Coordinates of N, CA and C in Angstrom, one line a residue:
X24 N 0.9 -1.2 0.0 CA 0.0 0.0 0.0 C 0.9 1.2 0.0
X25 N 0.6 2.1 -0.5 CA 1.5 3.2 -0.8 C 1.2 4.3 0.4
X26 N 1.9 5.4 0.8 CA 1.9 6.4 1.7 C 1.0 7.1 1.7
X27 N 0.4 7.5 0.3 CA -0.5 8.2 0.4 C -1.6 7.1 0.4
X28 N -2.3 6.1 -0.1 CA -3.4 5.5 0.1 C -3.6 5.0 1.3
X29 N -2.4 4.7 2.1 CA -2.3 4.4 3.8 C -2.7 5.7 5.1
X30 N -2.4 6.7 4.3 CA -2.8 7.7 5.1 C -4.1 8.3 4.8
X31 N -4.7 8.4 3.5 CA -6.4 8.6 3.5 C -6.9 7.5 3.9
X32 N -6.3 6.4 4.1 CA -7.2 5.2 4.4 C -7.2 5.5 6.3
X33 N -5.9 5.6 6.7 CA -5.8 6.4 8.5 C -6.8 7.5 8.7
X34 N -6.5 8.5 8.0 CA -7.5 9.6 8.5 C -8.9 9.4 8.2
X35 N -9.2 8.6 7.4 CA -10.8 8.5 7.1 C -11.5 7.8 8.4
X36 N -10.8 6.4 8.6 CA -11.0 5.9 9.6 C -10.8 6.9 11.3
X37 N -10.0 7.8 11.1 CA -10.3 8.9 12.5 C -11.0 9.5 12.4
X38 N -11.3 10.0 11.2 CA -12.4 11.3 11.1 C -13.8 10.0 11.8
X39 N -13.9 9.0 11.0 CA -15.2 8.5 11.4 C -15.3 7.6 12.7
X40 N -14.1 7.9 14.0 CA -14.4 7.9 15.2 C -14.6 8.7 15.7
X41 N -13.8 10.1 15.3 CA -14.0 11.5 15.8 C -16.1 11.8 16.0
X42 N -16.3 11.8 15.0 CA -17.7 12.0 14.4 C -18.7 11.1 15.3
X43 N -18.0 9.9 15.5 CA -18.8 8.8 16.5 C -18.8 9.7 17.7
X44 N -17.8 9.5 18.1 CA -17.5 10.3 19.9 C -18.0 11.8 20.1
X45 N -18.3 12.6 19.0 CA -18.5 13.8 18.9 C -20.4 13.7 18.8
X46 N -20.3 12.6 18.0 CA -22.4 12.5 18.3 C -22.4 11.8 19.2
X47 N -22.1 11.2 20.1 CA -22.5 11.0 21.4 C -21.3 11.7 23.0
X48 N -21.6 13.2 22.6 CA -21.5 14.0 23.3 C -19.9 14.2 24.1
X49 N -18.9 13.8 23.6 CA -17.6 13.7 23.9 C -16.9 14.8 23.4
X50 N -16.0 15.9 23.9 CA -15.6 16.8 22.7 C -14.3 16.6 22.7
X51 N -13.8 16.3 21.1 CA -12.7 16.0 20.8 C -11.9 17.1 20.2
X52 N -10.1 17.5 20.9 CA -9.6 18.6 20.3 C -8.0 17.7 20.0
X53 N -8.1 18.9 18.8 CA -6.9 18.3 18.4 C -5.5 18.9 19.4
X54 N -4.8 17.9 19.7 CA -3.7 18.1 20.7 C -2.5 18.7 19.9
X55 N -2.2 17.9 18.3 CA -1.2 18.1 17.8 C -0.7 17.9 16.5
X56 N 0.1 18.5 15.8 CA 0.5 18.1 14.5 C 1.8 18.1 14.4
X57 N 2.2 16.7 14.1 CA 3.9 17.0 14.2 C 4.8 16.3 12.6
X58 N 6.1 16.3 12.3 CA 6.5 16.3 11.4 C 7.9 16.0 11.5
X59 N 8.1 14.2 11.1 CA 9.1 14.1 11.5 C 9.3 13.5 12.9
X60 N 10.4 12.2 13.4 CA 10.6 11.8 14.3 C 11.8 11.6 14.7
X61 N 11.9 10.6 16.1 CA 13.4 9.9 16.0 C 13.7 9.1 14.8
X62 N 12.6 8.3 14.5 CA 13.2 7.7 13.6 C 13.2 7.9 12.0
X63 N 12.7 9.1 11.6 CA 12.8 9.6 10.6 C 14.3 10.5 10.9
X64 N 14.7 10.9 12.0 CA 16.5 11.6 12.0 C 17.2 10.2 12.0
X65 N 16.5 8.7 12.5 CA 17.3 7.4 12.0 C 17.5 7.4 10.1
X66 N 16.8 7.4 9.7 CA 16.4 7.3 8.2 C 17.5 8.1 7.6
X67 N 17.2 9.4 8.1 CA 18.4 10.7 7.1 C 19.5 10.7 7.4
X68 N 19.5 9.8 9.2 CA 21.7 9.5 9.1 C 21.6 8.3 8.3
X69 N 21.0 7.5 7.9 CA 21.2 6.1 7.0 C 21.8 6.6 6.1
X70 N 21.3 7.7 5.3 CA 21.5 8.5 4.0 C 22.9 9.0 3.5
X71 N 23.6 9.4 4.8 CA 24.6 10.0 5.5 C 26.0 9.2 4.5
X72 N 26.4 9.5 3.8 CA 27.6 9.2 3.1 C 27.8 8.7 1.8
X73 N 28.4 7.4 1.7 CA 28.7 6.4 0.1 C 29.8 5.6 0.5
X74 N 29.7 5.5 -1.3 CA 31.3 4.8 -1.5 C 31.6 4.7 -3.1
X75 N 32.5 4.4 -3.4 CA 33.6 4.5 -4.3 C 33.3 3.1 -5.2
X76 N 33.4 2.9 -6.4 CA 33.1 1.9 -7.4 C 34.7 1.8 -7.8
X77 N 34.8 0.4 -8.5 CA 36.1 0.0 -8.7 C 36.5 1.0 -9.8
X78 N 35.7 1.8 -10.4 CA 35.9 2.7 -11.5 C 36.2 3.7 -11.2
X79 N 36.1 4.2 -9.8 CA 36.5 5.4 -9.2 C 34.6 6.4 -8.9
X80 N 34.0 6.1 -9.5 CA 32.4 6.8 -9.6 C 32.7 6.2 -8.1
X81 N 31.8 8.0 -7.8 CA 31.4 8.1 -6.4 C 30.2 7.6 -6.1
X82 N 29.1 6.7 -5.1 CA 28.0 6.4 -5.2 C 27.1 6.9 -3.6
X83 N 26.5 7.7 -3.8 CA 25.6 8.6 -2.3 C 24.5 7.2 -2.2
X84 N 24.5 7.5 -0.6 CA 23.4 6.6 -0.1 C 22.4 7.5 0.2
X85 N 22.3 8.7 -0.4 CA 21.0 9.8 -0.4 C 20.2 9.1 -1.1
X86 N 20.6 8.9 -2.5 CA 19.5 8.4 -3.5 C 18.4 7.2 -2.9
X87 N 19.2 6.4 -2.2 CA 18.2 5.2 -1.8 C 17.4 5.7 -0.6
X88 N 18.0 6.6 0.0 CA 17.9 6.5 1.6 C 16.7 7.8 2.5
X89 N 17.0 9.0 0.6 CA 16.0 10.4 1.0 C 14.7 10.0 0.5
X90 N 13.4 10.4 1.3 CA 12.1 10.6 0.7 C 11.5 11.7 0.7
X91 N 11.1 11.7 0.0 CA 10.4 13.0 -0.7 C 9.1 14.0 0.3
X92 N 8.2 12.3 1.0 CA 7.5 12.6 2.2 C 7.9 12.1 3.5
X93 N 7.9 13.1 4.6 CA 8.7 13.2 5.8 C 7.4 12.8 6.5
X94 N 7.4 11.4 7.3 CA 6.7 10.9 8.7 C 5.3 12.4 9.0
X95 N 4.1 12.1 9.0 CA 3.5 12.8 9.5 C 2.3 12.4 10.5
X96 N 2.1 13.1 11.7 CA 1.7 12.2 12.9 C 0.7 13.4 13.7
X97 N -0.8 12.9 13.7 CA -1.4 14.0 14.5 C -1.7 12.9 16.0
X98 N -2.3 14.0 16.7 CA -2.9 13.6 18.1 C -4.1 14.3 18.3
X99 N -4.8 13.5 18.8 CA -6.2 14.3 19.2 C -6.3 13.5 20.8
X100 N -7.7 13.9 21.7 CA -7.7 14.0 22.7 C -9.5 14.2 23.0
X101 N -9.8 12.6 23.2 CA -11.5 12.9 23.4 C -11.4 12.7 25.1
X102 N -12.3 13.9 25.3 CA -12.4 13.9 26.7 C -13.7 13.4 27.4
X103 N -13.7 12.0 28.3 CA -14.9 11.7 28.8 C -15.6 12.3 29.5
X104 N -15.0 13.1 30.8 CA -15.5 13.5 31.7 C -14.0 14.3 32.3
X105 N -14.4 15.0 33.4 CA -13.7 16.5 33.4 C -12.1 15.5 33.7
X106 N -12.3 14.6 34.3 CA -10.7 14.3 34.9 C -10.5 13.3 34.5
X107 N -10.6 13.0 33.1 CA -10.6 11.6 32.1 C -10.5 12.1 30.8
X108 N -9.7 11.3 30.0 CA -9.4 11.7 28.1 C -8.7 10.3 27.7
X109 N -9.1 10.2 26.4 CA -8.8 9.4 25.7 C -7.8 10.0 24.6
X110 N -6.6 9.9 24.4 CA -5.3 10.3 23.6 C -5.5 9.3 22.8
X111 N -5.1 9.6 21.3 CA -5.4 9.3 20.4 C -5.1 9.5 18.9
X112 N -3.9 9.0 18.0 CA -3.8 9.5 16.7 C -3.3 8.4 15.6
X113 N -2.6 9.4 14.7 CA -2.2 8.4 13.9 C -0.8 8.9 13.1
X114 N 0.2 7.9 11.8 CA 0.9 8.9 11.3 C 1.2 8.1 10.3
X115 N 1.7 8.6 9.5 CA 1.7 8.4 8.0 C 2.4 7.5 7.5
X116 N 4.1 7.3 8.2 CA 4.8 6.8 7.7 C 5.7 7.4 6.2
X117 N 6.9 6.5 6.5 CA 7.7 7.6 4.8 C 8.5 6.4 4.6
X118 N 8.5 6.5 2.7 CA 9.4 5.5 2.5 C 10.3 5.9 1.0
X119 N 11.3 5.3 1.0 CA 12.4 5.6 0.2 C 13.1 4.4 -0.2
X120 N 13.6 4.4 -1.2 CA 13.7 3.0 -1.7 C 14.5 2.1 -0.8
X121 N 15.5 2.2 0.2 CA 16.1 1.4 0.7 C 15.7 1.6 2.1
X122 N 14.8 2.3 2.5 CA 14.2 2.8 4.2 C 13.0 2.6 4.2
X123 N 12.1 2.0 4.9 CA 10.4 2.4 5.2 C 10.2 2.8 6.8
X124 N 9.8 3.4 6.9 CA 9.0 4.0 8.2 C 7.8 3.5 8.2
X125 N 6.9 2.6 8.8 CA 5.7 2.1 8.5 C 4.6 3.1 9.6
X126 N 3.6 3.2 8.6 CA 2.3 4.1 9.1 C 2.2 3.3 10.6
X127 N 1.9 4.3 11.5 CA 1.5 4.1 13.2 C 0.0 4.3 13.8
X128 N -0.4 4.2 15.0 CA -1.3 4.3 15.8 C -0.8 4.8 17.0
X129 N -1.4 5.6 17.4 CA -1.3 6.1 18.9 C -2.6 6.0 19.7
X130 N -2.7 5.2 21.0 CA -3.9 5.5 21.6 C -2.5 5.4 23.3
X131 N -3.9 6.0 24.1 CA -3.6 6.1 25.6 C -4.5 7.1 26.4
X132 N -4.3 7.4 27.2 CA -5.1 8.0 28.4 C -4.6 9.4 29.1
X133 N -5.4 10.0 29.4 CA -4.7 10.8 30.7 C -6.1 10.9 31.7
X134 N -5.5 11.1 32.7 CA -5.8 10.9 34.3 C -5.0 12.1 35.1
X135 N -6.3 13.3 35.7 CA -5.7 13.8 36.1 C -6.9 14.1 37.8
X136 N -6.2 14.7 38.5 CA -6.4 15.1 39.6 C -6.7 16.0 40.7
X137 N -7.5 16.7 41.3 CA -7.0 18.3 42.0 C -7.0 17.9 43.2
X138 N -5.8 17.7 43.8 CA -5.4 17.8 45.5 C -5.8 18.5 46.2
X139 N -5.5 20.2 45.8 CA -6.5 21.4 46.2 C -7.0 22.3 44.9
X140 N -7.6 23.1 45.7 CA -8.1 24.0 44.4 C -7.2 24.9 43.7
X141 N -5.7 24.8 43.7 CA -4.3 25.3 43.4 C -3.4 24.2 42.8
X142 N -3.8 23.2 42.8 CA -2.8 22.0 42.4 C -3.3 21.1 41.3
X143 N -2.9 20.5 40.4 CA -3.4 19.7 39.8 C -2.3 18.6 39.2
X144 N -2.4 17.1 40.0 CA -1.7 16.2 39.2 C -2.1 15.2 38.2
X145 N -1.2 15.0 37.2 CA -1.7 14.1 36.0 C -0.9 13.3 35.7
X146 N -1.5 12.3 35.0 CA -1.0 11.0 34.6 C -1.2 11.1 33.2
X147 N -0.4 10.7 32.2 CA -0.6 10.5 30.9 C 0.2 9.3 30.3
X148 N -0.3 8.0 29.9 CA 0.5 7.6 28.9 C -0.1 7.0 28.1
X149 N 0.8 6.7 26.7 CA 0.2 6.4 25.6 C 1.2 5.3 24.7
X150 N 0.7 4.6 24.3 CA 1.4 3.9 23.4 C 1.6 3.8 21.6
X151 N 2.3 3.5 21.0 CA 2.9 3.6 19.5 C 2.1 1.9 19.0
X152 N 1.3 1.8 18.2 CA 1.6 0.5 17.2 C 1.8 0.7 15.8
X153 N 2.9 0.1 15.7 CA 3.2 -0.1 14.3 C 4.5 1.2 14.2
X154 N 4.5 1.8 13.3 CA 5.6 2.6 12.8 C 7.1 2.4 12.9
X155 N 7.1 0.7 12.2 CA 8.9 0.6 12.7 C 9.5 1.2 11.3
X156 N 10.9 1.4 11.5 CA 11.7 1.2 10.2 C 12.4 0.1 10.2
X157 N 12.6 0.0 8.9 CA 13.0 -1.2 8.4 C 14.0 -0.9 7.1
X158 N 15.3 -1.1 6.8 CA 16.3 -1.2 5.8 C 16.0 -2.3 4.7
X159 N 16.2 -2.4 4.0 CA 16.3 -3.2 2.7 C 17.8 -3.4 2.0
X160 N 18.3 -4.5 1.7 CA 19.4 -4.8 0.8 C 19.7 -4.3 -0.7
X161 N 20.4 -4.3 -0.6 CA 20.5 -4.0 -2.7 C 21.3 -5.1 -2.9
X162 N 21.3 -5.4 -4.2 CA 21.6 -6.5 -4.7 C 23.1 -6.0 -5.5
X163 N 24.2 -6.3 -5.4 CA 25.6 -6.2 -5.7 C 26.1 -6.7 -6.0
X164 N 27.2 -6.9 -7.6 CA 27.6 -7.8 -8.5 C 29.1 -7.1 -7.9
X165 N 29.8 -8.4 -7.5 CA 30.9 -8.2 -7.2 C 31.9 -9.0 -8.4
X166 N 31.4 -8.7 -9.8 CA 32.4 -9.0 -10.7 C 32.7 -10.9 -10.3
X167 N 33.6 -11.5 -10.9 CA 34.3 -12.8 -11.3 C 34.0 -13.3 -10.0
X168 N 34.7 -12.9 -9.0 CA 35.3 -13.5 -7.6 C 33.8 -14.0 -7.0
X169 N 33.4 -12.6 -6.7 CA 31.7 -13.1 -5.7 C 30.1 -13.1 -6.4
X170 N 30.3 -13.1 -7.7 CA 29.2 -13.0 -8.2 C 27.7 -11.8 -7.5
X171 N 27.1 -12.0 -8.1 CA 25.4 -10.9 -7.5 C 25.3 -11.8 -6.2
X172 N 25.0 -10.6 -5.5 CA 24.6 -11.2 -3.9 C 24.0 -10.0 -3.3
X173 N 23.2 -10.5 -2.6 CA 22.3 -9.3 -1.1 C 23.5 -9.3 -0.6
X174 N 23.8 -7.9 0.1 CA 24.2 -7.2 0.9 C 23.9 -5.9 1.3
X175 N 24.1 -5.3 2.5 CA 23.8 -4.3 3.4 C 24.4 -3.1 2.2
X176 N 23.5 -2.3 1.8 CA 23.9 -1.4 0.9 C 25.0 -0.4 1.4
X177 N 24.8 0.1 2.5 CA 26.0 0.8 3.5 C 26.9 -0.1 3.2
X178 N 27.5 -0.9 3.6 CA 28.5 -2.1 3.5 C 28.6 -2.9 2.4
X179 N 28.6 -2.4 1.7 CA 28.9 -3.2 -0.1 C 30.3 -3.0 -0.1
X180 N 30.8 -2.2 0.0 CA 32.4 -1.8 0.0 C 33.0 -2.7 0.9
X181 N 32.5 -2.9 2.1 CA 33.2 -3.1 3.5 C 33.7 -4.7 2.8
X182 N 34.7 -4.7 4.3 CA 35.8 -6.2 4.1 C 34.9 -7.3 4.8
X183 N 33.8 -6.8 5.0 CA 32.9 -8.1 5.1 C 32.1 -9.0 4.5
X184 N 31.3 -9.8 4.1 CA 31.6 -10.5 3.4 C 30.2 -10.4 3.3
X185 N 29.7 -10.5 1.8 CA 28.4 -9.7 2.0 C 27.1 -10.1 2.6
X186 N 26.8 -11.9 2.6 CA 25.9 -12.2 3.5 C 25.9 -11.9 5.2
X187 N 27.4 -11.9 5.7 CA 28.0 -11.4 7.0 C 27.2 -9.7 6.6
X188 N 27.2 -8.9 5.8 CA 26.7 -7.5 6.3 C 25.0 -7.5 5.8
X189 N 24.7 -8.2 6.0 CA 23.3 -8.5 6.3 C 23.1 -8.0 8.1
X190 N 23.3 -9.0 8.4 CA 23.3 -8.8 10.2 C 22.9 -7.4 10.5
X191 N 23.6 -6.4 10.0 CA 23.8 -4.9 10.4 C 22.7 -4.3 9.3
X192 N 21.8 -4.6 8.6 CA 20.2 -4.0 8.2 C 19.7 -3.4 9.6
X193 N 19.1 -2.2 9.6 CA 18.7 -1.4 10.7 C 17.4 -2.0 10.8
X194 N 17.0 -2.1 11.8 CA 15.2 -2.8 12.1 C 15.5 -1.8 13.3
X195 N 14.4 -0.8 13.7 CA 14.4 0.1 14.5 C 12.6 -0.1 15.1
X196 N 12.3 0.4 16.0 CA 11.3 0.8 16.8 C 11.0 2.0 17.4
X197 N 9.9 2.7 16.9 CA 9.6 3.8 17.7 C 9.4 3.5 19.1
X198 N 9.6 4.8 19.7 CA 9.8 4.7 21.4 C 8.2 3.9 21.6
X199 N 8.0 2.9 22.0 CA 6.6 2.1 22.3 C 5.8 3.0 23.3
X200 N 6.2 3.2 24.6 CA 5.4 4.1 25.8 C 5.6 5.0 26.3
X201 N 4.7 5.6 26.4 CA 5.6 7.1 26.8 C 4.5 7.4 28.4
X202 N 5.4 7.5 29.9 CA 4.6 7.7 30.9 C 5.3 9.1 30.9
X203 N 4.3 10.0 31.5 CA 3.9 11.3 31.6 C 3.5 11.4 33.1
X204 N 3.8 12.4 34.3 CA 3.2 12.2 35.6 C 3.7 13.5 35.8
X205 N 3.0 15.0 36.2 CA 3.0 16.2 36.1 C 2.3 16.2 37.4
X206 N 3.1 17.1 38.3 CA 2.3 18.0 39.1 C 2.5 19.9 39.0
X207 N 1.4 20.3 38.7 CA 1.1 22.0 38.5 C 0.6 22.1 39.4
X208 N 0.9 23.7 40.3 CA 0.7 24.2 41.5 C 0.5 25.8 41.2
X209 N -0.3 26.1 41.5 CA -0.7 27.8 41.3 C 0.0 28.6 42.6
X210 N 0.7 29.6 42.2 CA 0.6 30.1 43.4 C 0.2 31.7 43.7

């Protein structure tokens, strides 16, 4: 499924919980719009250099490694009752021929509290499903000696041997949970 069909297919499906929770009386605001993650600054150091052909041609790991569309991720926030909310989003994901960032889910909670009528503590956490990255091999003709073989596109040059730079493919995870615990105090 492509980036853009995965993400009208994400937002349609939020719009039409939004719309659920909002007709039966829950008011839902949007918390956030963001652009770009950790693991999208993982992706653009992948990008980060090359290497040299026995011909002397210089070869960038930008080409495989840049995308055009950068991770895009909102948050929203339906609130049940005054000291209860349901956190809530989604994100797009970004992919480039030798990187994917896979489209995500965000759900979680906050819980908050008034000790006095000057204080207020909260609890927030939420969790990530889905949005890993994931590296892909290129395929590399090492002339007479090693014939076409998968290997670690970063490491096609290296003195490793090219099913050995397999191992080192980046398989990454977004941060899974995030706990949040705030105390605000007026004074």
């Amino acid at each position: 499924m492509r980036i853009g069909t995965t993400a009208g297919f994400v937002l349609l499906v939020m719009a039409f919980f939004v719309s659920a929770m909002t007709a039966n009386g829950q008011e839902t605001s949007l918390v956030g719009i963001y652009q770009g993650s950790e693991l999208t600054a993982a992706a653009n150091h992948l990008g980060r250099g090359g290497y040299e052909l026995s011909d002397g041609t210089q070869v960038s790991f930008d080409k495989w490694y840049h995308s055009s569309w950068v991770d895009m991720r909102f948050e929203m926030l339906t609130q049940l009752s005054d000291d209860f909310g349901i956190l809530w989003g989604a994100s797009t994901g970004q992919r480039a021929e030798k990187v994917r960032i896979e489209p995500g889910v965000k759900v979680g909670f906050i819980l908050q509290k008034r000790p006095t009528a000057s204080t207020t503590l909260s609890l927030t956490i939420s969790s990530i499903l889905g949005g890993n990255l994931t590296e892909r091999p290129c395929t590399a003709d090492y002339g007479a000696i090693g014939g076409v073989q998968m290997v670690n596109c970063r490491l096609a040059a290296s003195q490793l041997r090219p099913s050995d730079s397999l191992k080192y493919l980046t398989n990454l995870e977004p941060s899974r949970w995030k706990f949040d615990l705030r105390f605000r105090g007026e004074f």
